[in-house]
Short mmCIF file of C-alpha atoms in Angstrom, two decimals:
data_model
loop_
_atom_site.label_atom_id
_atom_site.label_comp_id
_atom_site.label_asym_id
_atom_site.label_seq_id
_atom_site.Cartn_x
_atom_site.Cartn_y
_atom_site.Cartn_z
CA UNK R 1 24.64 2.14 -58.28
CA UNK R 2 24.21 2.21 -54.51
CA UNK R 3 26.92 0.49 -52.49
CA UNK R 4 25.17 -1.90 -50.03
CA UNK R 5 28.22 -2.01 -47.77
CA UNK R 6 28.30 1.78 -47.60
CA UNK R 7 24.61 1.99 -46.77
CA UNK R 8 25.05 -0.57 -44.00
CA UNK R 9 28.11 1.23 -42.64
CA UNK R 10 26.35 4.59 -42.51
CA UNK R 11 23.24 3.20 -40.85
CA UNK R 12 25.35 1.43 -38.24
CA UNK R 13 27.29 4.63 -37.50
CA UNK R 14 24.00 6.50 -37.02
CA UNK R 15 22.66 3.87 -34.61
CA UNK R 16 25.92 3.98 -32.67
CA UNK R 17 25.70 7.76 -32.34
CA UNK R 18 22.10 7.50 -31.10
CA UNK R 19 23.03 4.85 -28.51
CA UNK R 20 25.79 7.04 -27.09
CA UNK R 21 23.10 9.58 -26.14
CA UNK R 22 25.32 12.65 -26.49
CA UNK R 23 23.55 14.19 -29.48
CA UNK R 24 19.94 15.09 -30.17
CA UNK R 25 18.76 13.02 -33.11
CA UNK R 26 15.79 14.16 -35.17
CA UNK R 27 13.98 12.15 -37.84
CA UNK R 28 16.29 11.28 -40.70
CA UNK R 29 16.30 13.06 -44.01
CA UNK R 30 13.90 11.62 -46.55
CA UNK R 31 15.03 10.65 -50.02
CA UNK R 32 13.37 13.81 -51.31
CA UNK R 33 15.20 15.95 -48.76
CA UNK R 34 18.56 14.34 -49.51
CA UNK R 35 18.08 14.83 -53.23
CA UNK R 36 17.04 18.44 -52.61
CA UNK R 37 20.21 19.17 -50.63
CA UNK R 38 22.35 17.63 -53.36
CA UNK R 39 20.63 19.66 -56.07
CA UNK R 40 20.82 22.87 -54.05
CA UNK R 41 24.51 22.65 -53.29
CA UNK R 42 25.78 20.71 -56.30
CA UNK R 43 27.21 17.55 -54.79
CA UNK R 44 26.14 13.98 -53.99
CA UNK R 45 26.54 12.49 -50.53
CA UNK R 46 28.70 9.39 -50.30
CA UNK R 47 26.54 6.32 -49.70
CA UNK R 48 27.57 5.89 -46.05
CA UNK R 49 27.05 9.59 -45.30
CA UNK R 50 23.69 9.49 -47.03
CA UNK R 51 22.54 6.45 -45.01
CA UNK R 52 23.82 8.06 -41.80
CA UNK R 53 21.60 11.11 -42.37
CA UNK R 54 18.63 9.01 -43.47
CA UNK R 55 18.58 7.04 -40.20
CA UNK R 56 18.62 10.18 -38.08
CA UNK R 57 19.60 13.84 -38.44
CA UNK R 58 22.00 14.88 -35.64
CA UNK R 59 21.33 18.43 -34.47
CA UNK R 60 22.87 21.11 -32.29
CA UNK R 61 26.45 22.12 -31.70
CA UNK R 62 28.64 21.50 -34.70
CA UNK R 63 26.18 19.46 -36.75
CA UNK R 64 25.16 20.89 -40.14
CA UNK R 65 21.39 21.23 -40.32
CA UNK R 66 20.68 20.01 -43.83
CA UNK R 67 16.93 20.36 -43.26
CA UNK R 68 16.50 23.90 -41.92
CA UNK R 69 20.00 25.36 -41.83
CA UNK R 70 20.89 28.72 -43.35
CA UNK R 71 21.98 28.17 -46.96
CA UNK R 72 24.80 30.72 -46.79
CA UNK R 73 26.19 29.12 -43.64
CA UNK R 74 26.05 25.66 -45.16
CA UNK R 75 27.77 26.92 -48.32
CA UNK R 76 30.48 28.50 -46.17
CA UNK R 77 30.96 25.16 -44.42
CA UNK R 78 31.31 23.39 -47.74
CA UNK R 79 33.86 25.96 -48.94
CA UNK R 80 36.13 25.88 -45.89
CA UNK R 81 38.39 22.97 -46.94
CA UNK R 82 39.30 24.69 -50.22
CA UNK R 83 39.77 27.98 -48.37
CA UNK R 84 42.24 26.14 -46.14
CA UNK R 85 44.22 25.02 -49.17
CA UNK R 86 44.26 28.57 -50.54
CA UNK R 87 45.61 29.71 -47.17
CA UNK R 88 48.30 27.02 -47.38
CA UNK R 89 49.27 28.20 -50.87
CA UNK R 90 49.50 31.81 -49.74
CA UNK R 91 51.13 31.35 -46.35
CA UNK R 92 52.80 27.94 -46.20
CA UNK R 93 54.17 27.37 -49.70
CA UNK R 94 51.86 24.55 -50.70
CA UNK R 95 51.67 23.78 -54.40
CA UNK R 96 50.34 20.55 -55.84
CA UNK R 97 52.84 18.97 -58.27
CA UNK R 98 50.03 18.26 -60.72
CA UNK R 99 49.46 21.99 -61.15
CA UNK R 100 52.70 22.57 -63.03
CA UNK R 101 55.15 25.34 -62.17
CA UNK R 102 54.15 27.58 -59.29
CA UNK R 103 53.77 31.24 -60.33
CA UNK R 104 56.42 33.49 -58.84
CA UNK R 105 54.11 35.99 -57.18
CA UNK R 106 51.80 35.21 -54.28
CA UNK R 107 48.75 36.78 -55.92
CA UNK R 108 49.28 34.82 -59.11
CA UNK R 109 49.87 31.61 -57.15
CA UNK R 110 46.61 32.05 -55.24
CA UNK R 111 44.71 32.78 -58.45
CA UNK R 112 46.21 29.72 -60.12
CA UNK R 113 45.44 27.53 -57.12
CA UNK R 114 41.81 28.67 -57.06
CA UNK R 115 41.44 27.73 -60.72
CA UNK R 116 42.82 24.23 -60.07
CA UNK R 117 40.83 23.80 -56.86
CA UNK R 118 37.56 24.32 -58.71
CA UNK R 119 37.80 20.70 -59.89
CA UNK R 120 38.99 18.89 -56.75
CA UNK R 121 36.58 16.43 -55.08
CA UNK R 122 34.03 18.13 -52.83
CA UNK R 123 34.34 17.53 -49.11
CA UNK R 124 31.08 17.53 -47.14
CA UNK R 125 30.87 18.47 -43.45
CA UNK R 126 29.95 15.67 -41.07
CA UNK R 127 30.43 17.57 -37.80
CA UNK R 128 32.31 20.79 -37.03
CA UNK R 129 35.53 20.67 -39.10
CA UNK R 130 35.27 16.94 -39.84
CA UNK R 131 34.54 16.04 -43.46
CA UNK R 132 33.78 13.13 -45.76
CA UNK R 133 34.34 13.16 -49.52
CA UNK R 134 31.22 13.48 -51.64
CA UNK R 135 30.30 10.91 -54.27
CA UNK R 136 27.40 8.57 -54.92
CA UNK R 137 28.38 4.88 -55.05
CA UNK R 138 31.40 5.54 -52.82
CA UNK R 139 31.82 4.85 -49.12
CA UNK R 140 34.22 4.00 -46.31
CA UNK R 141 36.49 6.98 -46.86
CA UNK R 142 38.40 8.15 -43.81
CA UNK R 143 36.84 11.15 -42.09
CA UNK R 144 39.17 14.13 -42.45
CA UNK R 145 39.68 16.87 -39.90
CA UNK R 146 40.59 20.14 -41.64
CA UNK R 147 41.46 23.47 -40.08
CA UNK R 148 43.25 25.90 -42.33
CA UNK R 149 46.43 24.23 -43.57
CA UNK R 150 46.15 21.39 -41.03
CA UNK R 151 44.55 18.13 -42.17
CA UNK R 152 44.56 14.78 -40.38
CA UNK R 153 42.48 11.58 -40.59
CA UNK R 154 39.96 11.43 -37.75
CA UNK R 155 38.58 7.93 -38.10
CA UNK R 156 39.24 5.36 -40.81
CA UNK R 157 35.54 5.22 -41.64
CA UNK R 158 32.31 6.75 -40.34
CA UNK R 159 31.85 4.17 -37.57
CA UNK R 160 35.40 4.64 -36.31
CA UNK R 161 34.90 8.40 -36.51
CA UNK R 162 31.85 8.26 -34.21
CA UNK R 163 33.93 6.27 -31.73
CA UNK R 164 36.82 8.74 -31.94
CA UNK R 165 34.70 11.88 -31.60
CA UNK R 166 31.96 10.77 -29.21
CA UNK R 167 33.33 7.74 -27.36
CA UNK R 168 31.84 4.36 -26.73
CA UNK R 169 33.50 0.93 -26.57
CA UNK R 170 35.38 -0.25 -29.63
CA UNK R 171 34.10 -3.53 -31.06
CA UNK R 172 37.16 -5.53 -32.04
CA UNK R 173 35.03 -8.46 -33.22
CA UNK R 174 33.06 -6.52 -35.81
CA UNK R 175 33.91 -8.27 -39.08
CA UNK R 176 31.85 -5.87 -41.18
CA UNK R 177 34.22 -2.95 -40.69
CA UNK R 178 36.94 -2.57 -43.28
CA UNK R 179 40.12 -0.54 -43.14
CA UNK R 180 40.31 1.74 -46.18
CA UNK R 181 43.77 3.13 -46.79
CA UNK R 182 42.89 5.63 -49.52
CA UNK R 183 40.87 8.80 -49.60
CA UNK R 184 39.68 11.21 -52.26
CA UNK R 185 42.04 12.29 -55.02
CA UNK R 186 43.96 15.50 -54.28
CA UNK R 187 43.08 15.43 -50.58
CA UNK R 188 45.33 12.40 -50.09
CA UNK R 189 48.22 14.44 -51.53
CA UNK R 190 47.31 17.43 -49.38
CA UNK R 191 47.29 15.18 -46.30
CA UNK R 192 50.74 13.87 -47.22
CA UNK R 193 52.06 17.43 -47.64
CA UNK R 194 50.55 18.51 -44.31
CA UNK R 195 52.17 15.56 -42.53
CA UNK R 196 55.54 16.40 -44.07
CA UNK R 197 55.19 20.02 -43.02
CA UNK R 198 54.41 18.92 -39.48
CA UNK R 199 57.45 16.66 -39.40
CA UNK R 200 59.64 19.50 -40.70
CA UNK R 201 58.35 21.89 -38.05
CA UNK R 202 58.92 19.29 -35.34
CA UNK R 203 62.47 18.74 -36.55
#
């Protein structure tokens, strides 16, 4: 079931991006194109992300070209968040508590992590290394910025993300925007671990 709030949020974020005039916007993806992307890559866009791309397809720079982009490049983009976790397992000692006991050897730990990571929620690129969780009938997840083992929220929803990344005045009177404190399963735990690692390094 489509989430009306999510559709509205995504469309509003797309219109905001267009008004800022910093990005070339091409005609939005049709329902057939969106469904084709989802079938090709094996995920479903969140409702706000889907509506965002349906209103207009941002192009150039760090925007994924879901219409004419190279399939291998798009697949690489989709794989990067998990690759960052694998790097964290190998180099920074990350191990999710839900995975049981960490294998003693690095090679075995990486292999075990990859097996577990095959079932974590898919993250879908929004722009550059900014991602939203996949999932039909979901919306208003925080946008996550992921580079290697570093992960931070970069906007509490898609509208706030556009403000954070591309500027424009914040609308403090907008009653339609909702603060969402949770994000996709697993990635919330990874974010918590990354924050703790940053605090430890700072200390």
